[in-house]
Short mmCIF file of C-alpha atoms in Angstrom, two decimals:
data_model
loop_
_atom_site.label_atom_id
_atom_site.label_comp_id
_atom_site.label_asym_id
_atom_site.label_seq_id
_atom_site.Cartn_x
_atom_site.Cartn_y
_atom_site.Cartn_z
CA MET A 1 16.01 -50.24 24.76
CA ASP A 2 15.45 -53.04 27.73
CA ASN A 3 15.15 -57.06 27.14
CA SER A 4 12.02 -57.21 27.38
CA ALA A 5 11.36 -54.64 24.50
CA ARG A 6 13.61 -56.87 22.36
CA GLN A 7 11.21 -59.74 23.05
CA ASP A 8 8.13 -57.97 22.09
CA PHE A 9 8.85 -57.05 18.44
CA SER A 10 8.47 -60.22 17.13
CA ALA A 11 10.60 -61.18 14.14
CA SER A 12 10.69 -59.68 10.90
CA VAL A 13 11.57 -60.35 7.07
CA LEU A 14 13.30 -57.68 5.59
CA GLU A 15 14.21 -57.44 1.76
CA PHE A 16 17.09 -56.10 -0.13
CA ARG A 17 17.15 -54.52 -3.11
CA LEU A 18 19.68 -54.27 -5.49
CA PRO A 19 21.12 -50.30 -4.96
CA ASP A 20 21.71 -47.83 -7.56
CA LEU A 21 25.64 -48.52 -7.66
CA GLY A 22 25.51 -44.41 -8.67
CA GLU A 23 26.76 -45.12 -12.49
CA GLY A 24 23.44 -44.11 -14.38
CA LEU A 25 23.02 -48.02 -15.12
CA ALA A 26 19.49 -49.90 -14.91
CA ASP A 27 20.51 -53.23 -13.79
CA ALA A 28 23.84 -55.46 -12.55
CA GLU A 29 24.89 -58.94 -13.05
CA LEU A 30 24.84 -61.40 -10.17
CA VAL A 31 28.42 -63.06 -9.99
CA ALA A 32 28.25 -65.03 -6.32
CA TRP A 33 26.64 -65.31 -3.35
CA GLU A 34 28.75 -65.60 -0.66
CA VAL A 35 25.82 -66.40 1.83
CA ALA A 36 23.43 -69.30 1.64
CA VAL A 37 19.79 -70.09 3.22
CA GLY A 38 19.91 -70.77 6.76
CA ASP A 39 23.42 -68.73 7.25
CA THR A 40 23.35 -66.30 9.47
CA VAL A 41 24.66 -62.28 8.72
CA GLU A 42 26.13 -59.64 10.55
CA LEU A 43 25.72 -55.84 9.60
CA ASN A 44 28.12 -55.22 6.48
CA GLN A 45 28.80 -58.66 5.75
CA ALA A 46 29.52 -59.16 2.21
CA ILE A 47 26.47 -61.14 1.03
CA ALA A 48 27.26 -61.32 -2.64
CA GLU A 49 29.39 -59.88 -5.53
CA VAL A 50 27.66 -57.76 -8.73
CA GLU A 51 29.46 -56.94 -11.76
CA THR A 52 27.96 -53.30 -13.30
CA ALA A 53 30.29 -50.80 -15.38
CA LYS A 54 32.96 -52.88 -15.66
CA ALA A 55 33.82 -53.51 -12.32
CA VAL A 56 33.00 -56.61 -9.52
CA VAL A 57 31.21 -54.85 -6.76
CA SER A 58 30.67 -56.54 -3.36
CA LEU A 59 27.41 -55.86 -1.83
CA PRO A 60 27.36 -55.36 1.91
CA SER A 61 24.52 -56.56 4.02
CA PRO A 62 22.45 -53.84 5.15
CA PHE A 63 20.25 -56.40 8.11
CA ALA A 64 21.84 -58.78 11.06
CA GLY A 65 20.03 -61.93 10.73
CA ARG A 66 19.43 -65.27 9.54
CA VAL A 67 19.08 -65.74 5.22
CA VAL A 68 15.83 -66.73 4.48
CA GLU A 69 15.58 -66.61 0.47
CA LEU A 70 17.66 -65.98 -2.18
CA LEU A 71 16.11 -64.48 -5.14
CA ALA A 72 18.36 -64.64 -7.94
CA ARG A 73 21.13 -66.90 -9.49
CA PRO A 74 24.76 -66.47 -10.40
CA GLY A 75 24.60 -65.03 -14.01
CA ASP A 76 21.65 -63.46 -13.85
CA THR A 77 20.76 -59.99 -14.87
CA VAL A 78 19.11 -57.86 -11.61
CA ALA A 79 17.36 -54.73 -12.30
CA VAL A 80 18.27 -51.62 -9.96
CA GLY A 81 15.33 -51.93 -7.40
CA ALA A 82 14.60 -55.66 -7.94
CA PRO A 83 14.65 -57.87 -4.68
CA LEU A 84 17.89 -59.85 -4.17
CA ILE A 85 17.82 -61.46 -0.88
CA ARG A 86 15.26 -62.02 2.22
CA VAL A 87 16.69 -61.81 5.71
CA GLU A 88 15.00 -62.69 9.34
CA GLN A 89 15.57 -59.53 11.71
CA ALA A 90 14.95 -60.13 15.25
CA ALA A 91 16.10 -56.41 16.36
CA ARG A 92 14.91 -53.06 15.31
CA PRO A 93 16.95 -52.11 12.51
CA GLU A 94 17.94 -48.39 14.22
CA GLU A 95 19.01 -50.52 17.25
CA THR A 96 21.62 -53.05 14.63
CA THR A 97 23.02 -49.45 13.27
CA ARG A 98 23.23 -47.85 17.09
CA GLU A 99 24.77 -50.53 18.06
CA THR A 100 27.54 -51.36 15.23
CA GLY A 101 28.30 -47.70 15.17
CA ARG A 102 28.48 -47.55 11.95
CA ALA A 103 26.41 -47.34 8.42
CA SER A 104 26.69 -50.08 5.44
CA VAL A 105 28.76 -49.03 2.69
CA LEU A 106 29.34 -50.24 -0.60
CA VAL A 107 32.68 -51.33 -1.61
CA GLY A 108 34.20 -47.73 -3.57
CA TYR A 109 31.30 -46.03 -2.47
CA GLY A 110 29.91 -44.92 1.38
CA PRO A 111 30.61 -41.55 3.41
CA GLU A 112 33.28 -39.18 2.66
CA GLU A 113 35.17 -39.64 5.85
CA GLU A 114 35.30 -43.38 5.07
CA ALA A 115 36.41 -42.97 1.40
CA THR A 116 39.31 -40.43 1.79
CA SER A 117 40.69 -42.02 4.44
CA ARG A 118 41.26 -44.85 1.60
CA ARG A 119 42.28 -42.80 -1.10
CA ARG A 120 44.39 -39.85 -0.28
CA PRO A 121 45.58 -36.70 -1.81
CA PRO A 122 48.64 -37.40 -3.96
CA SER A 123 51.44 -36.20 -1.95
CA GLU A 124 54.75 -37.53 -1.56
CA GLN A 125 53.89 -38.11 2.00
CA HIS A 126 50.54 -39.83 1.46
CA ARG A 127 51.64 -42.11 -1.87
CA VAL A 128 52.17 -45.62 -1.03
CA SER A 129 53.35 -47.86 -3.18
CA PRO A 130 51.42 -50.83 -4.10
CA PRO A 131 51.65 -54.12 -1.85
CA ALA A 132 54.07 -56.76 -2.50
CA GLU A 133 53.30 -59.56 -4.87
CA ALA A 134 52.33 -62.05 -1.82
CA ASP A 135 49.93 -59.25 -0.58
CA THR A 136 47.67 -58.67 -3.71
CA GLU A 137 45.34 -61.21 -2.85
CA LEU A 138 44.91 -60.51 0.69
CA ARG A 139 44.35 -56.65 0.65
CA GLU A 140 43.44 -54.00 -1.74
CA PRO A 141 46.21 -51.94 -2.86
CA GLU A 142 46.26 -48.41 -1.42
CA ARG A 143 45.40 -45.94 -3.95
CA PRO A 144 48.08 -43.11 -4.66
CA GLY A 145 45.37 -41.00 -6.03
CA LYS A 146 43.04 -38.39 -5.30
CA ALA A 147 39.92 -38.38 -3.03
CA LEU A 148 37.02 -39.61 -4.26
CA GLY A 149 34.51 -39.46 -1.67
CA GLU A 150 31.05 -39.54 -2.24
CA THR A 151 28.07 -37.03 -0.91
CA ARG A 152 25.29 -38.60 1.07
CA PRO A 153 22.43 -39.97 -1.41
CA ALA A 154 20.20 -37.57 -2.77
CA ALA A 155 16.48 -38.13 -0.93
CA THR A 156 13.61 -35.73 -0.01
CA PRO A 157 13.42 -34.45 3.55
CA ALA A 158 10.30 -36.44 4.42
CA ALA A 159 12.42 -39.74 2.44
CA ARG A 160 15.04 -39.10 4.50
CA LYS A 161 13.26 -38.40 7.84
CA LEU A 162 10.99 -41.54 7.37
CA ALA A 163 14.19 -43.56 6.76
CA ARG A 164 15.95 -42.45 9.81
CA GLU A 165 12.62 -43.79 11.85
CA LEU A 166 12.66 -47.11 10.00
CA GLY A 167 16.39 -47.33 10.49
CA ILE A 168 17.18 -47.82 6.67
CA ASP A 169 19.77 -47.11 4.93
CA LEU A 170 19.40 -44.66 1.94
CA TRP A 171 22.08 -45.86 -0.08
CA PHE A 172 20.41 -49.44 -0.40
CA ILE A 173 17.43 -47.58 -2.02
CA ALA A 174 16.50 -47.20 -5.45
CA GLY A 175 15.29 -43.22 -6.14
CA SER A 176 12.45 -43.13 -8.33
CA GLY A 177 12.53 -38.78 -8.21
CA PRO A 178 14.48 -35.88 -10.28
CA GLY A 179 18.14 -36.77 -10.54
CA GLY A 180 17.64 -40.46 -8.85
CA ALA A 181 16.50 -38.91 -5.55
CA VAL A 182 14.66 -41.31 -3.23
CA THR A 183 11.49 -40.30 -2.34
CA LEU A 184 8.95 -41.57 0.42
CA ASP A 185 7.03 -43.84 -1.89
CA ASP A 186 10.34 -45.45 -2.74
CA VAL A 187 11.38 -45.53 1.28
CA ARG A 188 8.12 -46.98 1.53
CA GLY A 189 8.50 -49.70 -0.76
CA ALA A 190 11.73 -50.99 1.06
CA VAL A 191 10.11 -51.41 4.67
CA PRO A 192 9.70 -55.58 5.71
CA VAL A 193 7.62 -57.42 3.48
CA SER A 194 5.48 -60.62 5.01
CA GLN A 195 5.21 -62.87 2.20
CA PRO A 196 8.09 -64.49 0.40
CA ARG A 197 7.52 -64.53 -3.58
CA PRO A 198 7.95 -68.01 -5.04
CA VAL A 199 11.36 -67.89 -6.86
CA GLY A 200 13.19 -71.44 -7.84
CA PRO A 201 16.38 -72.37 -5.85
CA ALA A 202 18.91 -70.01 -6.27
CA ASP A 203 21.79 -72.65 -5.98
CA ALA A 204 20.41 -74.51 -8.82
CA PRO A 205 22.39 -74.67 -12.39
CA ALA A 206 20.96 -72.66 -14.90
CA GLY A 207 20.20 -74.68 -17.33
CA THR A 208 23.00 -74.55 -20.80
CA ALA A 209 23.95 -76.63 -23.87
CA LEU A 210 26.68 -78.73 -23.97
CA PRO A 211 29.06 -77.90 -26.40
CA SER A 212 29.75 -80.10 -29.18
CA ALA A 213 33.21 -81.49 -30.43
CA ARG A 214 33.74 -78.41 -33.14
CA GLU A 215 32.30 -75.70 -31.32
CA GLU A 216 31.83 -74.07 -28.07
CA ARG A 217 28.91 -71.27 -27.21
CA THR A 218 29.39 -69.44 -23.87
CA PRO A 219 26.62 -66.84 -22.93
CA ILE A 220 27.34 -63.08 -23.73
CA SER A 221 27.53 -61.12 -20.15
CA GLY A 222 29.48 -59.64 -17.52
CA ILE A 223 32.22 -57.04 -19.05
CA ARG A 224 32.43 -58.49 -23.10
CA LYS A 225 28.19 -58.02 -22.98
CA ARG A 226 28.95 -54.22 -21.87
CA THR A 227 31.89 -53.63 -23.82
CA ALA A 228 30.02 -54.65 -26.93
CA ALA A 229 27.01 -52.18 -25.67
CA ALA A 230 29.24 -49.25 -25.42
CA MET A 231 31.13 -49.70 -28.65
CA THR A 232 28.10 -50.84 -30.95
CA ASN A 233 26.75 -47.16 -29.26
CA SER A 234 30.15 -45.72 -30.10
CA ALA A 235 30.54 -46.87 -33.94
CA ARG A 236 26.50 -46.35 -34.16
CA THR A 237 26.33 -42.56 -32.57
CA ILE A 238 29.80 -41.12 -33.45
CA PRO A 239 31.33 -40.09 -36.67
CA GLN A 240 34.75 -41.04 -36.32
CA ALA A 241 37.68 -39.97 -38.29
CA GLY A 242 41.43 -40.83 -37.98
CA ALA A 243 45.33 -39.67 -38.34
CA PHE A 244 48.29 -41.02 -37.67
CA VAL A 245 51.80 -39.95 -37.24
CA THR A 246 55.35 -41.63 -37.12
CA VAL A 247 57.93 -40.41 -34.35
CA ASP A 248 61.36 -40.30 -33.94
CA CYS A 249 61.45 -40.86 -30.01
CA THR A 250 65.26 -41.74 -29.51
CA ALA A 251 65.18 -38.44 -27.01
CA SER A 252 62.61 -40.00 -25.23
CA MET A 253 63.54 -43.74 -24.41
CA GLU A 254 67.38 -42.12 -23.51
CA LEU A 255 65.65 -39.52 -20.94
CA LEU A 256 63.43 -42.71 -19.78
CA ASP A 257 66.76 -44.47 -19.17
CA HIS A 258 68.46 -41.51 -17.27
CA LEU A 259 65.11 -41.27 -14.75
CA ARG A 260 65.43 -45.17 -14.10
CA SER A 261 68.74 -44.76 -12.09
CA THR A 262 67.29 -41.42 -10.43
CA LYS A 263 66.05 -41.20 -6.80
CA PRO A 264 62.52 -40.10 -7.37
CA PHE A 265 61.70 -42.99 -9.57
CA ALA A 266 63.37 -45.79 -7.29
CA GLY A 267 61.18 -48.71 -6.96
CA LEU A 268 58.76 -47.49 -9.91
CA THR A 269 58.23 -48.99 -13.29
CA LEU A 270 58.93 -46.85 -15.53
CA THR A 271 57.87 -47.47 -19.16
CA PRO A 272 57.15 -45.07 -22.07
CA LEU A 273 53.29 -44.47 -21.67
CA PRO A 274 53.77 -42.53 -18.77
CA LEU A 275 55.90 -40.14 -20.74
CA VAL A 276 53.56 -40.43 -23.35
CA ALA A 277 50.62 -39.39 -21.10
CA LYS A 278 52.75 -36.44 -20.16
CA ALA A 279 52.89 -35.58 -23.63
CA THR A 280 49.56 -35.91 -24.01
CA LEU A 281 48.09 -33.83 -21.57
CA ALA A 282 50.76 -31.45 -22.64
CA ALA A 283 49.13 -31.23 -26.17
CA LEU A 284 45.46 -31.85 -24.69
CA ALA A 285 46.33 -27.57 -23.46
CA ASP A 286 47.90 -26.48 -26.36
CA PRO A 287 45.94 -26.13 -28.41
CA PRO A 288 42.58 -26.73 -26.92
CA GLY A 289 39.90 -28.37 -28.20
CA MET A 290 40.08 -31.89 -28.13
CA ASN A 291 39.03 -32.57 -24.43
CA VAL A 292 35.58 -31.86 -25.14
CA PHE A 293 31.93 -33.83 -25.58
CA TRP A 294 28.98 -33.58 -27.84
CA ASP A 295 26.32 -33.77 -25.90
CA GLU A 296 23.26 -34.68 -28.35
CA ALA A 297 21.01 -34.60 -25.36
CA SER A 298 20.96 -31.07 -24.78
CA GLY A 299 22.83 -29.42 -27.99
CA GLU A 300 25.51 -28.30 -26.94
CA ILE A 301 29.06 -28.33 -26.74
CA VAL A 302 30.75 -29.31 -23.53
CA THR A 303 34.45 -27.97 -23.16
CA LYS A 304 36.22 -29.75 -20.10
CA HIS A 305 38.81 -27.79 -18.22
CA TYR A 306 40.13 -31.05 -16.55
CA VAL A 307 41.29 -34.18 -17.57
CA ASN A 308 40.25 -37.42 -16.48
CA LEU A 309 42.74 -39.21 -18.49
CA GLY A 310 41.58 -43.04 -19.30
CA ILE A 311 44.24 -45.59 -19.63
CA ALA A 312 42.97 -48.97 -21.42
CA VAL A 313 43.92 -52.08 -19.87
CA ALA A 314 43.68 -55.70 -20.69
CA THR A 315 42.60 -57.99 -18.07
CA GLU A 316 41.29 -62.10 -17.93
CA ARG A 317 37.73 -60.35 -17.45
CA GLY A 318 38.00 -58.38 -20.56
CA LEU A 319 39.21 -54.62 -21.21
CA LEU A 320 38.83 -51.99 -18.60
CA VAL A 321 39.73 -48.02 -18.54
CA PRO A 322 39.76 -46.84 -15.39
CA ASN A 323 40.95 -43.21 -15.65
CA ILE A 324 43.30 -40.77 -13.40
CA LYS A 325 41.23 -37.93 -11.99
CA GLU A 326 42.42 -34.44 -12.56
CA ALA A 327 45.33 -36.26 -14.67
CA GLN A 328 46.65 -32.73 -15.61
CA THR A 329 48.00 -31.69 -12.23
CA SER A 330 50.09 -34.56 -12.33
CA SER A 331 53.97 -35.21 -12.41
CA LEU A 332 55.52 -37.63 -14.77
CA ARG A 333 56.53 -39.45 -11.25
CA ASP A 334 52.85 -39.19 -10.40
CA LEU A 335 51.42 -40.30 -13.74
CA THR A 336 54.09 -43.68 -13.06
CA ARG A 337 53.03 -44.58 -9.60
CA GLU A 338 49.02 -44.16 -10.87
CA ILE A 339 49.37 -45.69 -14.25
CA GLY A 340 50.84 -48.71 -12.27
CA TRP A 341 48.25 -48.65 -9.54
CA LEU A 342 45.33 -48.55 -11.91
CA ALA A 343 46.49 -51.89 -14.16
CA GLU A 344 47.53 -53.66 -10.88
CA THR A 345 43.80 -52.89 -9.76
CA ALA A 346 41.94 -53.83 -12.90
CA ARG A 347 43.68 -56.99 -13.16
CA ALA A 348 43.30 -58.11 -9.97
CA GLY A 349 39.68 -57.41 -10.49
CA ARG A 350 39.36 -54.65 -7.49
CA ALA A 351 38.76 -51.63 -9.98
CA THR A 352 35.67 -49.91 -8.44
CA PRO A 353 32.96 -48.02 -10.48
CA ALA A 354 34.15 -45.10 -9.13
CA ASP A 355 37.66 -45.57 -11.17
CA LEU A 356 35.86 -46.08 -14.89
CA ARG A 357 33.56 -44.02 -14.53
CA GLY A 358 34.01 -39.73 -15.64
CA GLY A 359 36.94 -40.29 -18.32
CA THR A 360 37.29 -37.44 -20.50
CA PHE A 361 40.17 -38.70 -22.60
CA THR A 362 41.55 -42.04 -23.51
CA ILE A 363 45.18 -43.47 -24.11
CA THR A 364 45.34 -46.95 -25.48
CA ASN A 365 48.83 -48.73 -25.78
CA VAL A 366 49.00 -51.28 -28.85
CA GLY A 367 52.48 -51.59 -28.42
CA VAL A 368 53.11 -54.02 -25.75
CA PHE A 369 51.45 -56.42 -28.18
CA GLY A 370 53.99 -55.68 -30.62
CA VAL A 371 51.29 -53.92 -32.86
CA ASP A 372 52.53 -50.88 -34.81
CA ALA A 373 49.73 -48.88 -35.06
CA GLY A 374 45.49 -49.05 -34.71
CA PHE A 375 42.26 -46.91 -35.24
CA PRO A 376 40.32 -47.37 -31.46
CA LEU A 377 36.82 -46.68 -31.48
CA VAL A 378 35.97 -43.85 -29.35
CA ASN A 379 34.76 -44.29 -25.78
CA PRO A 380 31.13 -43.15 -25.55
CA GLY A 381 30.60 -39.97 -23.35
CA GLU A 382 34.44 -38.81 -24.79
CA SER A 383 35.56 -37.50 -28.16
CA ALA A 384 39.05 -38.96 -28.98
CA ILE A 385 41.17 -41.41 -28.04
CA LEU A 386 45.05 -41.59 -28.58
CA CYS A 387 46.55 -44.77 -29.41
CA LEU A 388 50.22 -45.74 -29.02
CA GLY A 389 52.06 -48.30 -31.31
CA SER A 390 54.99 -50.38 -30.72
CA ILE A 391 58.16 -48.72 -30.26
CA SER A 392 60.97 -50.29 -31.98
CA LYS A 393 64.35 -49.65 -33.72
CA ARG A 394 64.26 -49.16 -37.24
CA PRO A 395 66.17 -46.85 -39.63
CA TRP A 396 65.50 -43.37 -40.09
CA VAL A 397 66.87 -40.74 -42.12
CA VAL A 398 69.01 -38.02 -39.53
CA ARG A 399 70.51 -35.13 -41.43
CA ASP A 400 70.69 -36.93 -44.92
CA GLU A 401 72.17 -40.16 -43.32
CA ILE A 402 70.61 -43.49 -42.47
CA ALA A 403 70.26 -44.37 -38.81
CA VAL A 404 68.76 -46.72 -36.51
CA ARG A 405 66.33 -44.66 -34.14
CA TRP A 406 63.57 -45.56 -31.47
CA VAL A 407 60.33 -44.99 -33.48
CA THR A 408 56.92 -45.23 -32.84
CA THR A 409 53.44 -44.40 -34.70
CA LEU A 410 50.96 -42.17 -32.74
CA GLY A 411 47.34 -42.53 -33.93
CA VAL A 412 43.93 -40.21 -32.55
CA SER A 413 40.62 -41.59 -33.13
CA PHE A 414 37.94 -38.26 -32.78
CA ASP A 415 34.40 -37.57 -32.94
CA HIS A 416 34.27 -35.23 -36.27
CA ARG A 417 30.87 -33.57 -35.07
CA VAL A 418 32.96 -31.18 -32.84
CA ILE A 419 36.72 -32.16 -33.78
CA ASP A 420 37.72 -30.99 -37.23
CA GLY A 421 40.87 -33.02 -39.22
CA GLU A 422 43.32 -29.50 -38.71
CA LEU A 423 42.82 -29.68 -35.17
CA ALA A 424 42.81 -33.38 -34.50
CA ALA A 425 46.26 -33.33 -36.80
CA ARG A 426 47.53 -29.94 -34.60
CA PHE A 427 47.28 -32.15 -31.45
CA LEU A 428 49.26 -34.93 -33.16
CA THR A 429 51.98 -33.53 -34.25
CA THR A 430 52.16 -31.50 -30.91
CA THR A 431 52.15 -34.63 -28.95
CA ALA A 432 54.58 -36.23 -31.29
CA GLY A 433 57.26 -33.35 -31.06
CA PHE A 434 56.81 -33.48 -27.28
CA LEU A 435 58.38 -37.01 -27.68
CA GLU A 436 60.64 -36.15 -30.36
CA ASP A 437 62.27 -33.36 -27.74
CA PRO A 438 61.50 -34.71 -24.58
CA LEU A 439 63.36 -31.67 -22.89
CA THR A 440 60.48 -29.56 -23.80
CA LEU A 441 58.27 -31.09 -21.13
CA LEU A 442 60.91 -30.40 -17.88
CA SER A 443 58.55 -27.77 -16.82
CA ARG A 444 55.82 -30.13 -16.82
CA VAL A 445 57.40 -32.87 -14.91
#
């Protein structure tokens, strides 16, 4: 397009609505704005951070232009499809996209080729150690896990055609069609608007009552709010039972001491948790039946032949449960690297929604806090969770004599609708057996 054609095209005000981030949630909380009214933004420039599904996601601008209006305040809960920001754009949308040569992509989402370039398969040559401590605030650790590339957004052919003509990125439109597909009306609703809606100053502080000298009130929001909703749903909808077993894991602790000095584990922090995870994965395969899900809506029991192993991580912002995709294929070394990477990423606030969704079975380690045992609630969407207690030296009877041994307590909480007590007990004793005699895991390491 020549310069005269550019000049003939008058400036337009474009409205960016909160996109569907792919987690099946209806809203997100605005954490912070990265821009202010009057700022000039570029395509793909980070404009805001939102929190959803226990992750903070950076939203890039799908437009280039000048910020006209901010339509939400930090702390506000914004519905998917609701307007967030208005940008005055002087160039045609299709020109902006063509000149930059790339589309706007959310952190943790986007075209498959871009996602897979960041997250390579778990092979020796592709796995990269997390960055040095001095770099943790400057760049995101390269993930040593499986590729998590996303496919293109679902949309009707007519909607896709109109979006191309208007230069609108379908990733930023909340679909109202079957399965969340973007429809023609959805695309039409995303075209430039001419009249701004009256909204109060975006940077005005929300009115909050000052705490008294005797008590303090904190709004329930963010991770705490979502965790509370998930746990309330778990307790309300899943009839849960539990079982415990105490284990002599001296042989496992001796094996870990030996492995730490071997070349394959050089530079890795090998704790008991990866070995417990390996034992758990082996026990999930024999006997089968624990890696299932009670689908109330369809009236079906879903048996999963893969394990997305969730690892509960305590962070400053609350409890996060990222999961290792296809963990049943991972070696002990793979699990050591993955668990370390997930914990670091979650604590740094860089876990993506893709890291946090899709779990099938979870391990929580209360032993790191010096707790002997626990009875955790089952995560919604799963049917069981294993609890690892503290591993400490205790008196233990060995061949009718008292000896000092490394001992721990394992507990399992399970959905009693789909898992019977006998099955849960067999799973627990099988896991304990692997920890008592870890050499039986050698063929799986």
